[in-house]
């Protein structure tokens, strides 16, 4: 069991992970956990069992259901993005999965947040762009061709996203400056980016990896793994973004 993600519905947490209990190719399972730590689904809930690998999940709650998104190799060994809604009682509303991004090539490393009307799912497209799509609470993909969040030929990966009350902040790993840095951009609820240029969140020496974004009601806080002080070990750094 590996690569967990978590969402909260106001009553219980939904923890989602990749699980190899039934096959060498991992499937996607979940379990609800009460705030006092009680495990409500000790055997786990099957989110997705399909051909080949399902993993790399993220989840968000819209006030009615969770939307779980993941990387899926059932129809493309380079990976697509699938999703499923999960009710607070653990019922999987889309057991066959919803194709979110299935264009030719590789879509991987999804992240998701909710803005009060729709979800915005973002992912790494190939190795050179970050793309996204809005998904309704009914599971309808509003932008089936995808929305370009950012693109650079030097390489982009590992997006993260958080809703900030008026816009999203999407952050990712970016190789445009010769080393890996953290960049970001604000995105409106309609999927349109707000910043003419991508925002440099961290351009520290050496490499920065795997950003995660949260919002405190006033500012975003972006954290990441950082190799600025040693070539073989990583620390954790962070920065606020207004």
XYZ file of C-alpha atoms in Angstrom:
242
model
C 0.000 0.000 0.000
C 1.512 3.331 -1.023
C 0.944 6.868 -2.363
C -1.915 7.954 -0.049
C -4.086 11.058 -0.358
C -6.844 12.386 1.902
C -10.045 14.446 1.766
C -12.401 15.600 4.562
C -16.195 15.802 4.258
C -16.910 17.668 7.494
C -17.617 14.424 9.364
C -14.987 11.862 8.346
C -11.783 11.653 6.336
C -11.490 9.647 3.130
C -7.991 8.182 2.717
C -7.162 6.846 -0.756
C -4.115 4.778 -1.773
C -2.623 2.420 -4.348
C -2.936 -1.206 -3.249
C -1.323 -4.357 -4.643
C -3.257 -6.894 -2.539
C -4.957 -8.450 -5.578
C -2.395 -7.974 -8.318
C 1.220 -6.918 -8.895
C -0.316 -3.985 -10.775
C -1.787 -1.766 -8.044
C -5.478 -0.909 -7.808
C -7.071 2.018 -5.977
C -8.596 1.549 -2.521
C -9.938 3.890 0.157
C -11.156 3.894 3.737
C -13.041 6.371 5.898
C -11.431 7.463 9.143
C -13.319 9.275 11.914
C -11.728 12.343 13.552
C -10.987 10.279 16.675
C -8.922 7.877 14.548
C -11.522 5.105 14.261
C -11.069 3.168 11.010
C -14.577 2.798 9.568
C -13.695 0.535 6.622
C -11.030 -1.895 7.855
C -11.156 -4.001 4.681
C -10.981 -0.953 2.439
C -13.287 0.335 -0.288
C -12.516 -0.536 -3.915
C -12.327 2.685 -5.934
C -10.864 1.268 -9.151
C -9.857 -2.232 -10.221
C -9.049 -2.230 -13.911
C -6.439 -3.585 -16.292
C -2.881 -2.587 -15.442
C -2.033 0.130 -12.892
C -4.152 2.635 -10.961
C -2.332 4.980 -8.582
C -1.085 8.461 -7.814
C -4.408 9.706 -6.435
C -5.756 13.002 -5.105
C -9.176 13.853 -3.648
C -11.393 16.832 -2.790
C -14.905 17.254 -1.347
C -17.645 19.494 -2.800
C -20.121 19.472 0.080
C -21.930 16.420 -1.306
C -19.357 13.907 -2.583
C -15.626 13.416 -2.827
C -14.005 13.478 -6.245
C -11.074 11.050 -6.371
C -8.693 11.408 -9.324
C -5.825 9.108 -10.229
C -3.281 8.028 -12.830
C -4.593 5.035 -14.817
C -2.896 2.729 -17.339
C -5.950 0.647 -18.321
C -6.097 2.038 -21.869
C -2.666 3.658 -22.297
C 0.598 2.357 -20.793
C 1.802 5.975 -20.694
C -1.141 6.777 -18.335
C -4.413 8.704 -18.491
C -6.323 10.523 -15.740
C -9.517 8.949 -14.391
C -11.894 10.015 -11.620
C -14.771 8.703 -9.505
C -17.184 10.314 -7.089
C -17.382 8.758 -3.640
C -20.309 9.477 -1.298
C -19.690 10.223 2.400
C -20.968 6.719 3.281
C -18.208 5.220 1.105
C -20.381 4.340 -1.904
C -18.432 4.631 -5.156
C -20.808 6.416 -7.546
C -18.711 5.848 -10.678
C -17.319 2.296 -10.368
C -16.214 2.214 -14.021
C -14.359 5.491 -13.607
C -14.710 8.787 -15.468
C -12.085 9.488 -18.170
C -10.809 12.983 -17.352
C -7.764 13.193 -19.635
C -7.070 10.499 -22.214
C -5.320 12.235 -25.089
C -2.413 10.571 -26.859
C 0.731 10.597 -24.764
C 1.213 10.703 -21.025
C -1.078 12.320 -18.455
C 0.020 11.755 -14.856
C 0.347 13.166 -11.324
C -3.174 14.613 -10.931
C -4.225 17.104 -8.260
C -7.713 18.460 -7.534
C -9.460 21.261 -5.629
C -13.039 22.575 -5.374
C -14.090 26.214 -5.805
C -17.683 26.091 -4.563
C -19.117 25.345 -8.027
C -16.781 22.940 -9.836
C -13.644 20.938 -9.272
C -10.464 21.833 -11.115
C -8.287 18.809 -11.899
C -4.709 19.482 -13.004
C -2.013 17.083 -14.203
C 1.358 16.868 -15.938
C 0.947 16.449 -19.699
C 3.948 14.619 -21.085
C 7.013 16.284 -19.590
C 6.542 19.820 -20.884
C 3.198 21.200 -19.704
C 0.643 21.440 -16.916
C -2.959 21.109 -18.043
C -6.342 20.964 -16.354
C -10.083 20.568 -16.728
C -13.134 21.524 -14.745
C -15.364 18.700 -13.486
C -18.876 19.246 -12.133
C -20.284 17.690 -8.990
C -22.255 15.361 -11.278
C -19.002 14.054 -12.744
C -19.239 15.885 -16.082
C -15.907 16.890 -17.622
C -16.414 20.465 -18.855
C -13.154 20.827 -20.794
C -12.574 17.462 -22.502
C -9.706 18.829 -24.617
C -8.045 20.193 -21.493
C -6.907 23.703 -20.538
C -3.273 24.738 -20.776
C -2.164 26.005 -17.362
C 1.508 26.403 -18.280
C 3.955 25.012 -20.832
C 7.730 25.123 -21.196
C 9.896 22.851 -23.350
C 12.511 22.451 -20.593
C 10.074 20.356 -18.560
C 7.293 20.607 -15.963
C 5.942 18.025 -13.486
C 4.258 17.288 -10.132
C 1.464 19.883 -9.966
C -0.402 20.767 -6.782
C -3.473 22.979 -6.389
C -5.487 24.820 -3.737
C -8.546 27.072 -3.913
C -8.005 30.526 -2.403
C -11.513 31.948 -2.161
C -11.354 33.864 -5.456
C -8.840 31.894 -7.519
C -6.767 28.730 -7.495
C -3.024 28.565 -7.081
C -1.370 25.814 -9.112
C 2.283 25.069 -8.317
C 4.652 22.648 -10.038
C 8.281 21.616 -10.568
C 9.861 23.474 -13.491
C 13.202 22.958 -15.285
C 13.344 26.192 -17.314
C 16.202 27.677 -15.243
C 18.629 24.744 -15.684
C 17.878 23.371 -12.192
C 14.506 22.254 -10.897
C 12.575 25.129 -9.310
C 9.026 25.706 -8.066
C 6.771 27.852 -10.226
C 3.073 28.668 -9.947
C 0.177 30.563 -11.453
C -3.232 31.744 -10.293
C -6.200 30.313 -12.203
C -9.772 31.646 -12.295
C -12.778 29.372 -11.689
C -13.422 29.303 -15.452
C -9.968 27.782 -15.976
C -8.290 30.924 -17.346
C -4.876 31.770 -15.899
C -4.633 35.186 -14.245
C -0.896 35.865 -14.442
C 0.763 36.914 -17.687
C 3.981 35.256 -16.545
C 4.438 32.215 -14.337
C 5.315 33.052 -10.722
C 8.725 31.954 -9.433
C 7.981 30.524 -5.976
C 11.482 29.185 -5.339
C 14.576 29.559 -7.492
C 17.026 28.454 -4.796
C 20.308 26.747 -5.722
C 20.254 23.052 -6.580
C 16.861 21.384 -6.984
C 13.377 21.697 -5.506
C 10.813 18.901 -5.866
C 7.201 17.856 -5.143
C 5.301 21.012 -4.123
C 2.131 20.938 -2.029
C -0.223 23.916 -1.651
C -2.638 24.936 1.113
C -4.704 28.059 1.845
C -5.299 29.625 5.283
C -8.081 32.079 4.410
C -5.615 34.870 3.576
C -2.534 33.447 1.839
C -1.439 30.253 0.167
C 1.463 28.310 1.659
C 3.587 26.284 -0.742
C 5.966 23.634 0.659
C 8.463 21.449 -1.173
C 11.472 19.152 -0.895
C 14.676 21.171 -1.270
C 18.256 20.119 -1.997
C 19.967 23.514 -1.623
C 22.112 22.507 1.368
C 23.248 19.015 0.302
C 23.513 17.156 -2.972
C 22.209 13.834 -1.651
C 19.651 14.843 1.018
C 16.547 16.998 0.989
C 15.025 19.392 3.517
C 11.542 20.896 3.593
C 11.129 24.574 2.709
C 8.043 26.731 2.205
C 6.886 30.144 1.049
C 3.707 32.177 1.397
C 2.024 33.461 -1.756
C -0.467 36.322 -1.365
